[in-house]
Coordinates of C-alpha atoms and ligand atoms in Angstrom, one line a residue:
X1 CA -13.4 -2.1 12.2
X2 CA -16.3 -1.5 13.6
X3 CA -15.5 1.5 15.7
X4 CA -13.1 3.6 13.4
X5 CA -14.5 6.7 14.8
X6 CA -13.3 6.4 17.6
X7 CA -9.6 6.4 16.7
X8 CA -10.3 9.0 13.4
X9 CA -12.8 11.5 12.3
X10 CA -12.9 14.3 8.9
X11 CA -12.7 17.6 10.1
X12 CA -14.9 18.1 6.7
X13 CA -17.6 16.0 4.5
X14 CA -15.5 12.6 2.6
X15 CA -16.2 9.5 1.8
X16 CA -16.2 7.3 4.7
X17 CA -14.2 4.5 3.2
X18 CA -10.7 7.7 3.0
X19 CA -11.2 6.8 7.3
X20 CA -12.0 3.2 7.2
X21 CA -8.7 2.3 5.4
X22 CA -6.4 1.6 8.1
X23 CA -2.8 -0.8 8.0
X24 CA -3.6 -3.6 11.0
X25 CA -0.9 -6.3 10.9
X26 CA -3.0 -9.2 12.0
X27 CA -4.1 -11.4 9.1
X28 CA -7.3 -14.3 9.5
X29 CA -6.5 -17.6 8.2
X30 CA -8.8 -16.6 5.1
X31 CA -8.0 -16.8 1.9
X32 CA -9.3 -13.6 -1.1
X33 CA -10.3 -15.5 -4.1
X34 CA -9.2 -14.5 -7.3
X35 CA -12.2 -12.7 -8.7
X36 CA -12.3 -10.6 -5.7
X37 CA -7.7 -9.9 -5.7
X38 CA -8.9 -8.7 -9.5
X39 CA -11.1 -6.5 -7.8
X40 CA -8.5 -4.6 -6.1
X41 CA -6.3 -4.4 -9.6
X42 CA -9.0 -3.3 -11.8
X43 CA -9.6 -0.2 -9.1
X44 CA -5.6 0.7 -10.1
X45 CA -6.3 -0.1 -13.8
X46 CA -8.7 3.3 -13.8
X47 CA -6.6 5.8 -12.1
X48 CA -5.3 8.7 -14.0
X49 CA -2.2 8.8 -15.0
X50 CA 0.6 11.4 -17.7
X51 CA -0.4 10.7 -21.1
X52 CA -2.4 8.3 -19.8
X53 CA 1.0 6.0 -20.0
X54 CA -0.2 3.1 -17.0
X55 CA 3.1 2.6 -15.7
X56 CA 2.3 1.0 -13.2
X57 CA 2.9 -3.2 -13.0
X58 CA 1.9 -5.4 -10.3
X59 CA 3.5 -9.2 -9.2
X60 CA 1.5 -11.2 -6.5
X61 CA 2.6 -13.6 -4.6
X62 CA -0.3 -16.2 -3.9
X63 CA 1.0 -19.4 -3.3
X64 CA 2.9 -20.8 -0.9
X65 CA 5.7 -20.9 -2.7
X66 CA 5.7 -17.3 -4.6
X67 CA 5.0 -15.7 -1.0
X68 CA 8.5 -17.6 0.8
X69 CA 9.9 -16.1 -2.7
X70 CA 8.6 -12.7 -1.5
X71 CA 9.4 -13.2 2.2
X72 CA 13.7 -13.9 0.8
X73 CA 13.5 -9.4 0.1
X74 CA 11.3 -8.6 2.8
X75 CA 12.7 -7.0 6.3
X76 CA 12.8 -8.9 8.9
X77 CA 10.4 -7.2 11.4
X78 CA 8.0 -6.8 8.5
X79 CA 8.2 -10.9 7.6
X80 CA 7.3 -11.0 11.6
X81 CA 3.5 -10.4 11.1
X82 CA 3.5 -10.2 7.0
X83 CA 4.4 -14.4 7.1
X84 CA 0.9 -14.5 7.9
X85 CA -0.9 -12.2 4.5
X86 CA -2.5 -14.5 2.4
X87 CA -1.0 -12.8 -0.7
X88 CA 2.3 -10.4 -0.9
X89 CA 1.7 -7.6 -4.1
X90 CA 4.8 -6.1 -5.6
X91 CA 3.6 -2.9 -6.7
X92 CA 5.8 -1.4 -9.6
X93 CA 6.7 1.4 -12.0
X94 CA 8.8 1.1 -15.6
X95 CA 10.6 4.5 -15.4
X96 CA 10.5 5.3 -18.9
X97 CA 8.2 6.5 -21.5
X98 CA 6.7 3.9 -23.5
X99 CA 9.6 4.8 -26.7
X100 CA 12.9 5.6 -26.7
X101 CA 14.8 5.9 -22.9
X102 CA 14.0 8.9 -21.5
X103 CA 12.4 8.8 -17.9
X104 CA 8.8 9.5 -17.1
X105 CA 8.5 12.0 -14.8
X106 CA 5.5 10.8 -12.8
X107 CA 6.2 7.0 -13.1
X108 CA 6.3 7.3 -9.3
X109 CA 3.6 9.6 -8.5
X110 CA 1.6 7.6 -10.9
X111 CA 1.9 4.3 -9.7
X112 CA 1.4 5.8 -6.1
X113 CA -2.5 7.0 -7.6
X114 CA -2.6 3.3 -8.2
X115 CA -1.8 1.8 -4.8
X116 CA -4.1 4.7 -3.5
X117 CA -6.6 2.7 -5.3
X118 CA -6.5 -0.4 -5.2
X119 CA -6.2 0.2 -0.7
X120 CA -9.2 2.0 -1.1
X121 CA -11.1 -0.8 -3.5
X122 CA -9.8 -3.6 -0.5
X123 CA -10.9 -1.6 2.3
X124 CA -15.2 -1.4 0.7
X125 CA -14.3 -4.8 0.0
X126 CA -13.6 -5.3 4.0
X127 CA -10.0 -7.0 3.6
X128 CA -6.7 -4.8 4.7
X129 CA -3.7 -4.1 2.4
X130 CA -0.7 -3.1 3.7
X131 CA 1.9 -1.5 2.6
X132 CA 5.5 -1.8 3.4
X133 CA 8.8 0.3 2.4
X134 CA 10.6 -2.2 4.6
X135 CA 12.7 -4.5 1.4
X136 CA 15.5 -4.9 0.1
X137 CA 15.2 -2.8 -3.2
X138 CA 17.7 -4.4 -5.8
X139 CA 16.8 -8.1 -4.7
X140 CA 13.4 -7.7 -5.0
X141 CA 14.0 -6.8 -8.4
X142 CA 16.3 -9.4 -9.3
X143 CA 14.4 -11.7 -8.1
X144 CA 11.3 -10.9 -10.0
X145 CA 12.7 -10.6 -13.0
X146 CA 12.5 -7.3 -13.7
X147 CA 14.2 -4.9 -16.3
X148 CA 16.3 -2.0 -14.9
X149 CA 14.5 0.4 -15.9
X150 CA 11.6 -1.1 -13.6
X151 CA 11.1 -0.3 -9.9
X152 CA 9.7 -1.9 -7.2
X153 CA 8.1 1.1 -4.6
X154 CA 6.6 -1.4 -2.1
X155 CA 5.1 -4.3 -1.1
X156 CA 1.8 -4.8 -0.2
X157 CA 0.0 -7.4 2.4
X158 CA -3.5 -7.4 1.5
X159 CA -6.5 -10.6 3.3
X160 CA -8.8 -10.8 6.2
X161 CA -8.1 -8.9 9.7
X162 CA -7.3 -11.2 12.3
X163 CA -7.0 -11.2 15.8
X164 CA -3.9 -8.5 17.1
X165 CA -3.5 -11.4 20.2
X166 CA -2.5 -13.4 16.4
X167 CA 1.0 -10.8 16.6
X168 CA 3.8 -10.8 18.4
X169 CA 3.1 -9.0 21.9
X170 CA 5.7 -5.9 20.8
X171 CA 2.6 -5.2 18.2
X172 CA -0.3 -4.7 20.1
X173 CA -0.6 -1.5 21.1
X174 CA 0.4 0.1 17.5
X175 CA -2.4 -2.5 16.0
X176 CA -4.9 1.0 16.5
X177 CA -5.8 3.3 13.4
X178 CA -3.7 6.4 13.1
X179 CA -4.7 10.0 13.1
X180 CA -3.7 12.7 10.6
X181 CA -2.1 15.8 10.8
X182 CA -5.1 18.7 10.4
X183 CA -5.6 20.1 7.0
X184 CA -3.9 23.7 8.4
X185 CA -0.5 21.8 8.7
X186 CA 0.0 20.9 5.0
X187 CA -1.6 23.8 2.9
X188 CA -1.2 26.7 1.9
X189 CA -2.7 29.4 -0.9
X190 CA -1.0 31.1 -2.9
X191 CA 2.9 30.6 -1.9
X192 CA 4.2 28.2 0.7
X193 CA 4.5 30.1 4.3
X194 CA 7.2 27.9 5.7
X195 CA 6.6 27.6 10.0
X196 CA 10.2 27.3 11.3
X197 CA 12.6 29.5 12.0
X198 CA 14.8 28.5 8.8
Ligands
FMN201 C1 5.5 3.3 1.0 C2 4.4 3.2 2.3 C3 6.0 2.3 3.7 C4 5.5 1.5 4.1 N1 6.5 1.1 5.3 C5 6.4 0.1 6.5 C6 7.0 -1.1 6.5 O1 7.7 -1.3 6.3 N2 5.9 -1.7 7.5 C7 5.0 -1.4 8.0 O2 4.3 -2.1 9.4 N3 3.9 -0.3 7.1 C8 4.9 0.0 6.9 N4 3.4 1.5 6.0 C9 2.6 1.7 7.0 C10 2.4 3.1 7.0 O3 3.7 3.3 8.9 C11 1.1 3.8 7.8 O4 0.6 3.5 6.0 C12 1.2 4.5 8.6 O5 1.5 4.5 9.5 C13 0.0 5.1 7.9 O6 -1.4 4.2 8.9 P1 -2.6 3.8 8.1 O7 -2.2 2.9 6.7 O8 -2.8 2.9 9.6 O9 -3.5 4.8 8.2 C14 4.2 1.7 5.1 C15 3.0 2.6 4.5 C16 3.1 3.0 2.9 C17 2.6 4.1 2.3

């Protein structure tokens, strides 16, 4: 998006990529080549993780057959737009430590960082990466042949942005970058302070 500053302005100095990344739903009819897709995974690769365990796993669907398989566990509201994305990625983590069965308490935290890196690299490359929590988690695990100790966190639709007119009309007015709370609403010095009367 050329005029992102019309919708998003940072209050403090940051790299413009954080504002540039957003989650459109309209996808152009254009494939993502494998080296470009690999760059997104490469960015995820360099995320930090507890003890450098790197618990993240990404399963992607590019072929018509694999994308159809992914659509079998994505919820209808999301299918209506993400069926046009040339790539769908399941963001997965291994929940336990590499040795033994103990839970790795930071598997989700670390995998969230990796997805964040992937999304920022996508924006840097002029792609869009739209995460979805609206899918059937149990079915996804089953269909993707994941063992019990793995968790599917999100499905991400990746591709190039298309025209909003290609979307169902109900999405037209939502096809703009969202804003954020001011940092004062979620930053505390020293201790948490409740802002409610509870
Ligand atoms: C874990 C996660 C789950 C999400 N689930 C959905 C979803 O099911 N459907 C959808 O249209 N957008 C989904 N989103 C996109 C968010 O609504 C979007 O990221 C948020 O409104 C902030 O907007 P932005 O990404 O454009 O900055 C999800 C995002 C995340 C990170």
